[in-house]
Short mmCIF file of C-alpha atoms and ligand atoms in Angstrom, two decimals:
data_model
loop_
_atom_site.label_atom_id
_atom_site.label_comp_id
_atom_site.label_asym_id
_atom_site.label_seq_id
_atom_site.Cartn_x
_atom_site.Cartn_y
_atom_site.Cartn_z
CA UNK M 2 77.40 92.09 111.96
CA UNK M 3 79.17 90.25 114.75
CA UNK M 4 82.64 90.88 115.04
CA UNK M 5 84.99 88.19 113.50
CA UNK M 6 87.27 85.50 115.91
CA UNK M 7 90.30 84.56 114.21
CA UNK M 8 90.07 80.99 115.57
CA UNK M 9 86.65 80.64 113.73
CA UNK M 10 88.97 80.82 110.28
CA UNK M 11 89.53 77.91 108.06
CA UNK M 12 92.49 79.62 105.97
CA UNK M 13 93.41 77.65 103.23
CA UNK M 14 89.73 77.52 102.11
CA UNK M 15 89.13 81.23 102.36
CA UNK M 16 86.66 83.09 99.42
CA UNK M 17 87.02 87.50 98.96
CA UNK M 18 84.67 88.06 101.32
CA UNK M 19 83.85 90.57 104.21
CA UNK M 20 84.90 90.23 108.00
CA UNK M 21 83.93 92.59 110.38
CA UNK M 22 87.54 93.25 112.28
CA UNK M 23 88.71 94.44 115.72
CA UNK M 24 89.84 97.60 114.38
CA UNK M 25 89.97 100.09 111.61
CA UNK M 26 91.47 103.68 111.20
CA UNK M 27 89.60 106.64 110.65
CA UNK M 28 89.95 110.02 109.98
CA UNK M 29 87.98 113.38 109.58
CA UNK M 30 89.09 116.72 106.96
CA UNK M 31 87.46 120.02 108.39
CA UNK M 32 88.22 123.63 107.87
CA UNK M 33 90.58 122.25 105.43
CA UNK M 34 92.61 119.93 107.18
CA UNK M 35 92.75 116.03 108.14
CA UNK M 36 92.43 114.98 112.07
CA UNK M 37 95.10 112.86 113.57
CA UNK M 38 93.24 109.57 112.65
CA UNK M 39 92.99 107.06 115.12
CA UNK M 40 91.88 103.04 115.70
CA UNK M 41 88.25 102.65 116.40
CA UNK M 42 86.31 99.33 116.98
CA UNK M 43 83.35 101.40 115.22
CA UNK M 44 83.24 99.46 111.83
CA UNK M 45 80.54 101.86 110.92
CA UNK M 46 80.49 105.42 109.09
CA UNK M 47 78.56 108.27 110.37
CA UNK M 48 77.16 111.03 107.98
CA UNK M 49 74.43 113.73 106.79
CA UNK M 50 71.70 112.15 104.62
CA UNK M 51 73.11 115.02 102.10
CA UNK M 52 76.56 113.89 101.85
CA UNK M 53 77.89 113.92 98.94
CA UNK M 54 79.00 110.71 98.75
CA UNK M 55 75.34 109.53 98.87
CA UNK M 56 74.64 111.43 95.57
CA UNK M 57 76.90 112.32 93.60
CA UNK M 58 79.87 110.08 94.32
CA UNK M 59 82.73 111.44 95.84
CA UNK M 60 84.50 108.20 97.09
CA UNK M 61 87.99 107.18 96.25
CA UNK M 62 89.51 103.26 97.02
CA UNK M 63 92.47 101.34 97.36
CA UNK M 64 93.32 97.75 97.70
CA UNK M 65 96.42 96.57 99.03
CA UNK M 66 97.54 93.30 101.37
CA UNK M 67 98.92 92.52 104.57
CA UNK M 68 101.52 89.06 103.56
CA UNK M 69 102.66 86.46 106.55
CA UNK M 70 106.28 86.14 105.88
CA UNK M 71 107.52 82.66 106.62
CA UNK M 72 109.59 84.22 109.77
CA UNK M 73 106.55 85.34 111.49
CA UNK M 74 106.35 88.99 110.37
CA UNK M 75 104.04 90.39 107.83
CA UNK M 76 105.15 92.29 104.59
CA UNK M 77 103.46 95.40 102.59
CA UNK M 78 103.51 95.44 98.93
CA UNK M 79 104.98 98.94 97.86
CA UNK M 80 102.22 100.60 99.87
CA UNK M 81 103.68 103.84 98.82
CA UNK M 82 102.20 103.33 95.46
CA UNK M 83 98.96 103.33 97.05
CA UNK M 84 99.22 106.29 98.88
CA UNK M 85 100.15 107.72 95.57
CA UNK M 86 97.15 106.57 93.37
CA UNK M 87 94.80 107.58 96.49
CA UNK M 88 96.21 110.64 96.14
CA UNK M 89 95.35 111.10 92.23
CA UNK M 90 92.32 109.68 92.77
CA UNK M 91 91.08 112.32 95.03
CA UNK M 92 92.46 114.87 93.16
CA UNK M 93 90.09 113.80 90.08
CA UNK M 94 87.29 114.21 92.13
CA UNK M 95 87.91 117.34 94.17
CA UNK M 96 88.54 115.70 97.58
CA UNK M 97 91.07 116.28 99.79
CA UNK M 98 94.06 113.76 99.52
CA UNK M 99 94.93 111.91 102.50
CA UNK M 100 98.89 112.93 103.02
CA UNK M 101 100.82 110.01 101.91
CA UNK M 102 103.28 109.22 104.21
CA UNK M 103 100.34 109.46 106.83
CA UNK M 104 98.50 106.70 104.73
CA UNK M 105 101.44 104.23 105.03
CA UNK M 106 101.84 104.37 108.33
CA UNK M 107 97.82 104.21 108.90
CA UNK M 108 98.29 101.38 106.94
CA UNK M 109 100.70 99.60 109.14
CA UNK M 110 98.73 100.90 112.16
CA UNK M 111 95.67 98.83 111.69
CA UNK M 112 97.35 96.14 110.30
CA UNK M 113 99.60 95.42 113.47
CA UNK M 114 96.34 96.21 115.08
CA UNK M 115 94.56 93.09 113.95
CA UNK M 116 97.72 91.16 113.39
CA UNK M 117 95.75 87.38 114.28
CA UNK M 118 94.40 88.18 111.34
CA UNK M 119 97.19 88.42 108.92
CA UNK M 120 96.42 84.47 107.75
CA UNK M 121 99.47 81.97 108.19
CA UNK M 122 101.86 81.84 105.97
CA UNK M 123 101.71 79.48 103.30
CA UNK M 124 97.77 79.34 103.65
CA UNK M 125 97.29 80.95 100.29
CA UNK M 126 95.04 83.58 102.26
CA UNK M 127 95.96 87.17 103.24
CA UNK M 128 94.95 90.38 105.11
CA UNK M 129 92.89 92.93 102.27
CA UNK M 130 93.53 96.07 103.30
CA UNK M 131 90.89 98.78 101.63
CA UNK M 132 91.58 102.11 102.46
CA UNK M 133 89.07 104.63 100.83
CA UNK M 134 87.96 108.47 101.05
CA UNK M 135 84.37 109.93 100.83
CA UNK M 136 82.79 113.24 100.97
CA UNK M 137 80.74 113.51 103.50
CA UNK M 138 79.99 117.36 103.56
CA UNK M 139 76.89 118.39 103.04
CA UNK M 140 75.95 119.14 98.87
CA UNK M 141 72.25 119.07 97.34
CA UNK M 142 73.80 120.98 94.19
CA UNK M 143 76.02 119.24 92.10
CA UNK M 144 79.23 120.28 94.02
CA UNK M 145 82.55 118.92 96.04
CA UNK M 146 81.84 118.66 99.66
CA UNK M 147 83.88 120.17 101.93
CA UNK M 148 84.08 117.56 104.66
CA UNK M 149 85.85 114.22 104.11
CA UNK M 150 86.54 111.08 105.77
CA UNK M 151 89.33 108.87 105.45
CA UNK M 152 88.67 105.47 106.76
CA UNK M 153 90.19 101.72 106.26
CA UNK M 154 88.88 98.79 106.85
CA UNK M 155 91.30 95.15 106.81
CA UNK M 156 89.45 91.82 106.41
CA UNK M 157 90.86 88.56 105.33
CA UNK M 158 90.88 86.73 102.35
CA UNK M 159 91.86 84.04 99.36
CA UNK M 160 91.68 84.02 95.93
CA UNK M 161 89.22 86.80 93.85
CA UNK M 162 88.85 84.45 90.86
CA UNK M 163 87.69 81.00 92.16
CA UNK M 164 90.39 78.55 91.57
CA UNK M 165 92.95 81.18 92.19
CA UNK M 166 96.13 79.71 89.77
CA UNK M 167 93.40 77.63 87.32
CA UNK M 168 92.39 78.79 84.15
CA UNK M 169 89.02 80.49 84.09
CA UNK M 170 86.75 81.89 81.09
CA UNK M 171 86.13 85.56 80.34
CA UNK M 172 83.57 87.37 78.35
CA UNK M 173 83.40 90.56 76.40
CA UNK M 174 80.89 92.90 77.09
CA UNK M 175 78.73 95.45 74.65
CA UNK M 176 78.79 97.80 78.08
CA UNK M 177 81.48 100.22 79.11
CA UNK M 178 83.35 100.46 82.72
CA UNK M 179 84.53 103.99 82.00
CA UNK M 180 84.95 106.64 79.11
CA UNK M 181 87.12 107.77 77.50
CA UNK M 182 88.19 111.36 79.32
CA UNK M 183 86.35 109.58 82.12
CA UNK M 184 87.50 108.63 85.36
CA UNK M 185 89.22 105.25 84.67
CA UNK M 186 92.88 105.91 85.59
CA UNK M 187 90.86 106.72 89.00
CA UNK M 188 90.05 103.85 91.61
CA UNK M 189 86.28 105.50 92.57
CA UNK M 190 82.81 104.21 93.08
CA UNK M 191 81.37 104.66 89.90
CA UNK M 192 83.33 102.78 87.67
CA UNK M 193 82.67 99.82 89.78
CA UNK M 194 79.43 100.65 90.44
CA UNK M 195 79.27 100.85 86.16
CA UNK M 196 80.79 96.88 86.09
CA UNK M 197 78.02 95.37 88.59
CA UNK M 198 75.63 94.59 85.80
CA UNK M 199 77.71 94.00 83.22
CA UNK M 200 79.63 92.33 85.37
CA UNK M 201 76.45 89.96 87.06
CA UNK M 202 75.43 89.22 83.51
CA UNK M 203 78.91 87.42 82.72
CA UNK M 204 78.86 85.78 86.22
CA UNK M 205 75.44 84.38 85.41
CA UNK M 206 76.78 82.68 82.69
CA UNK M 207 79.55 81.14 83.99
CA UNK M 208 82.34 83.66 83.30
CA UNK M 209 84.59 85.00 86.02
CA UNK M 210 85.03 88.13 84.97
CA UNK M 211 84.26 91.01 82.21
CA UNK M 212 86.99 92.08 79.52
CA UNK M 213 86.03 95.65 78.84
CA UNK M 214 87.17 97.02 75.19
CA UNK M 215 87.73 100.14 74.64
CA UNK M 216 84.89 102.83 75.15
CA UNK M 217 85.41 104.86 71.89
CA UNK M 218 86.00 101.48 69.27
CA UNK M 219 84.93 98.40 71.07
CA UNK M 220 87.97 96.60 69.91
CA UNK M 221 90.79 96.83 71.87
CA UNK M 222 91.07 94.98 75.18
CA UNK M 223 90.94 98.06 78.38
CA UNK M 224 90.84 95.73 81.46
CA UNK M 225 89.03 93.23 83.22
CA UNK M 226 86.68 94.30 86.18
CA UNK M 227 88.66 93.70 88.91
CA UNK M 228 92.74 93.84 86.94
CA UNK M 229 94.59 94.48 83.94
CA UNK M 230 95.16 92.23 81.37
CA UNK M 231 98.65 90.56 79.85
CA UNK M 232 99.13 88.19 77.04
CA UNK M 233 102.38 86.46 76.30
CA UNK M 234 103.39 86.35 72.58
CA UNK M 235 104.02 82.69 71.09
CA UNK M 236 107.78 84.34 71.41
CA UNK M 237 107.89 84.88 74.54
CA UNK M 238 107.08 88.85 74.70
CA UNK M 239 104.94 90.12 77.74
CA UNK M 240 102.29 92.78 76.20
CA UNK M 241 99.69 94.62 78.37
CA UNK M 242 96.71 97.26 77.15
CA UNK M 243 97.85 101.39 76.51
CA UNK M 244 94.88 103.25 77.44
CA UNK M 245 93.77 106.39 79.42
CA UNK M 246 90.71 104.83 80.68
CA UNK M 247 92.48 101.67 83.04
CA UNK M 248 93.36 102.02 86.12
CA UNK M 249 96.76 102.68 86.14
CA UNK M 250 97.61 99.02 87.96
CA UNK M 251 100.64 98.67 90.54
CA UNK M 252 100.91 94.77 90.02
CA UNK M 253 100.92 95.65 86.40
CA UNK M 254 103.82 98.25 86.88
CA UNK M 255 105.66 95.43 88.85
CA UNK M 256 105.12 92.87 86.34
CA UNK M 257 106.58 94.98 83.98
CA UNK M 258 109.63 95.19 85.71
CA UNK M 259 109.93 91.60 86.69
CA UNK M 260 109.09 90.56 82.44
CA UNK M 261 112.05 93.26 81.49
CA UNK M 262 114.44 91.23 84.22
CA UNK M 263 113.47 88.02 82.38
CA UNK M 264 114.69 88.78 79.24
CA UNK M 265 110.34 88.98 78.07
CA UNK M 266 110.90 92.85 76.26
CA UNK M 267 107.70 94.10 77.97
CA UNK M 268 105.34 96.50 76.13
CA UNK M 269 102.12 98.22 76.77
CA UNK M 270 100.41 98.58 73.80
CA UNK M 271 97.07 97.91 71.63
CA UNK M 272 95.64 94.56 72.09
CA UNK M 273 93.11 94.44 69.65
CA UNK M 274 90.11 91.88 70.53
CA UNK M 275 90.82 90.24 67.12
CA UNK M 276 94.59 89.46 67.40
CA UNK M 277 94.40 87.00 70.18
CA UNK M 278 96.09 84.76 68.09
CA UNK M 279 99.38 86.28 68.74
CA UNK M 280 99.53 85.49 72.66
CA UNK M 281 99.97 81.46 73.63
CA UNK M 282 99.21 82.72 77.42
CA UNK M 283 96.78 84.97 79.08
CA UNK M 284 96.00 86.44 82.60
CA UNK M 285 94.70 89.11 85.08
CA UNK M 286 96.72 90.93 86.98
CA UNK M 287 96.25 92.71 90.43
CA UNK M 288 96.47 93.39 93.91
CA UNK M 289 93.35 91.08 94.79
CA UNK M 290 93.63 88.57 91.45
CA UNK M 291 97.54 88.67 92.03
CA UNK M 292 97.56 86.45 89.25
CA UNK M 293 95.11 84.69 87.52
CA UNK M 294 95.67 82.87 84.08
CA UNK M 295 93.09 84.12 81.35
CA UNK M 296 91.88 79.98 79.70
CA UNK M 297 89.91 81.80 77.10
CA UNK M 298 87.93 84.93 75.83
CA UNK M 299 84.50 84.60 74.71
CA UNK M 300 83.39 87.67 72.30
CA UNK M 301 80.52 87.88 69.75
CA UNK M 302 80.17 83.87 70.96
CA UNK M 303 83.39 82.86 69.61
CA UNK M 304 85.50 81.46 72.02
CA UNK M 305 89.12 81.72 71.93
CA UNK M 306 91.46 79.46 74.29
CA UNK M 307 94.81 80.54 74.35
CA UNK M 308 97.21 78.20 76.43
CA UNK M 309 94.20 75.95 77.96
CA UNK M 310 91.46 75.45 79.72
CA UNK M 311 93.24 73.62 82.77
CA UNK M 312 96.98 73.99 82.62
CA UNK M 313 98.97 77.37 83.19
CA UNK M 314 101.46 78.51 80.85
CA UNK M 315 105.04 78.47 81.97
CA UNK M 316 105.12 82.24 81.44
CA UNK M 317 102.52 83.06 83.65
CA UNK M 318 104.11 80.51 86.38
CA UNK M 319 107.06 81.87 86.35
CA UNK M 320 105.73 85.65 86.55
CA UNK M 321 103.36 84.25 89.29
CA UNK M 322 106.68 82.47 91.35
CA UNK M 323 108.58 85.53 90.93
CA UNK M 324 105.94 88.25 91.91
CA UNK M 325 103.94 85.67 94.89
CA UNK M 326 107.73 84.88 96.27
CA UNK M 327 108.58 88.54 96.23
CA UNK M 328 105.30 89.59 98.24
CA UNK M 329 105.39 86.85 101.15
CA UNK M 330 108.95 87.33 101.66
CA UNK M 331 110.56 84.48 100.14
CA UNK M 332 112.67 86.23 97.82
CA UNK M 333 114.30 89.46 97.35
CA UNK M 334 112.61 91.88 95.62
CA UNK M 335 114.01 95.81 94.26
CA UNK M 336 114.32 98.15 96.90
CA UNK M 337 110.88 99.39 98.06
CA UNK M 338 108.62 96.73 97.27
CA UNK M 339 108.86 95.09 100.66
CA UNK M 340 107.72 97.14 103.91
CA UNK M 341 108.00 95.41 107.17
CA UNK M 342 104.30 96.61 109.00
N1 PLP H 416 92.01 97.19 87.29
C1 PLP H 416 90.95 97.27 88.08
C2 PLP H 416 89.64 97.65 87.50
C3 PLP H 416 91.08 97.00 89.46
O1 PLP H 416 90.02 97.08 90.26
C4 PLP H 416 92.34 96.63 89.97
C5 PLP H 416 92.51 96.39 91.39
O2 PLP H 416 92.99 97.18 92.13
C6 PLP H 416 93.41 96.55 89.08
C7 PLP H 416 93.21 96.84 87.75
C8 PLP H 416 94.75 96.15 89.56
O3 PLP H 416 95.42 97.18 90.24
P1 PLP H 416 96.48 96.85 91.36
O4 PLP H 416 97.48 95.96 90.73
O5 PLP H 416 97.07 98.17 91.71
O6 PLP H 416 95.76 96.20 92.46
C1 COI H 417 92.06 95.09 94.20
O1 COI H 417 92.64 94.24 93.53
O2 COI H 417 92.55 95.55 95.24
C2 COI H 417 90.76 95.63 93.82
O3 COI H 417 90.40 96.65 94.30
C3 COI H 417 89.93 94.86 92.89
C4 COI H 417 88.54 94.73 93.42
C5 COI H 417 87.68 94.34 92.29
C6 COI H 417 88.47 93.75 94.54
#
């Protein structure tokens, strides 16, 4: 793939897509400790054809964005929680955690690196930054490798449910993501490699996205494929899935916080798939859906619309206003949740 010019962009009109960057960081664990890490131009990976990543998945991701701030500079959203759930992450599947403070400023690193790429403010587009971990020593039993590599790759982009801030339709599905005592509080391979066909089925028919139930009932709403789930109550309550199989979502942590300081008595707790009647707004919520109001929720074929089909809910605006103005530097946010790169 050639490498990307930013002047070839169009970024208001942006899709989630891959660009092959300037730069990306990358670094190597051996005889039990990480490299330094440096910028390389080499957007490829080098490794043994026994690797464990190849076969029995060791492979850890995060997602996170680079935001143009109307004064020029560029904003990270509390990449410290990223660093954190890497960290976990690894941990589940026996590979060696990246240090964290090392990941933030890797983070900024490649980011400043490729900095005509951070899209324009106000474009609605920005810089996806997916830093992720595999084993690359060498297994053919079914065992942790011992070498690791630590690598992140940055490429632009817009919206990760066409239409962005429209309503779109979502479908329930008879398969699973994850299970329960599985790895779903994890962000690794294999639960998104679990999704694709589930996942392609829903797309074929129109849907944007999956909403998993839970693995061990099939009737309470987990998580979409790509974010976690809200509904607002017709009072006004903001209400989000308890489970130990979602991933554990840092948006979702922030909208909690930003529903509390709106007076919306925020609660995570069962959402079963036949209660829907209780919300009068619905959406996804996450680093790359930011987010994205829920129009309806197809399961069994019946079809339930909660706000509408075309209009978002003044809930989900305002959560949208609060959280989008807080990342691209607009507003204020708590202490933390805005690092200069
Ligand atoms: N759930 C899933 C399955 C995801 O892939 C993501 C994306 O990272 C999320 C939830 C949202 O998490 P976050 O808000 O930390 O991006
Ligand atoms: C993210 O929001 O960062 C994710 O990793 C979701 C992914 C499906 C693109």
């Amino acid at each position: 793939m050639e490498k990307a010019k930013a002047e070839n962009f169009d970024w208001p009109n942006l899709g989630f897509n891959y660009y092959d960057l300037p730069y990306s960081f990358h670094a190597e664990y051996k005889d039990g400790k990480w490299d330094e890490g440096k910028l390389t131009s080499d957007s490829t990976i080098k490794m043994s054809e026994a690797a464990n990543v190849l076969h029995y998945g060791q492979e850890a991701f995060e997602g996170l964005k680079a935001y143009r701030r109307k004064d020029g500079g560029v904003n990270l959203f509390r990449p410290d929680m990223n660093a954190k759930r890497l960290h976990n992450s690894a941990e589940r599947l026996l590979m060696a955690p990246f240090p964290e403070d090392r990941f933030v400023e890797a983070v900024k690193m490649v980011v400043k690196a490729n900095q005509n790429f951070v899209p324009p403010y106000g474009s609605g587009a920005t810089l996806y930054i997916r830093p992720f971990i595999i084993g690359t020593g060498e297994v053919i039993g079914v065992h942790p490798a011992d070498k690791f590599q630590f690598h992140i790759l940055v490429t632009p982009v817009g919206p990760y449910y066409k239409g962005g801030m429209k309503p779109t339709e979502y479908v329930t599905s008879p398969y699973d993501r994850a299970a329960h005592g599985g790895t779903g509080q994890s962000k690794v391979s294999g639960n998104y490699a679990a999704s694709l066909l589930p996942g392609s089925l829903a797309h074929k028919n129109g849907y944007s996205d999956v909403v998993y139930l839970d693995p061990r009932l099939h009737e309470n709403i987990e998580e979409l494929g790509g974010a976690n789930f809200f509904g607002i109550t017709k009072d006004g309550k903001f209400k989000t899935p308890k489970s130990p199989s979602i991933l554990p979502s840092i948006t979702k942590k922030s909208l909690l916080q930003i529903a509390d300081s709106f007076g919306m008595e925020p609660e995570e707790t069962t959402i079963s798939i036949y209660d829907l009647d209780q919300f009068s707004e619905a959406g996804a919520m996450g680093t790359a859906a930011v987010i994205s109001p829920v129009g309806s929720i197809t399961h069994n074929g019946n079809k339930h619309v909660f706000y509408s089909e075309t209009e978002v809910g003044s809930y989900t605006q305002k959560l949208y206003d609060r959280l989008s103005g807080i990342q691209d530097g607009d507003q204020k946010g708590p202490d933390g949740w805005q690092v200069d790169v």
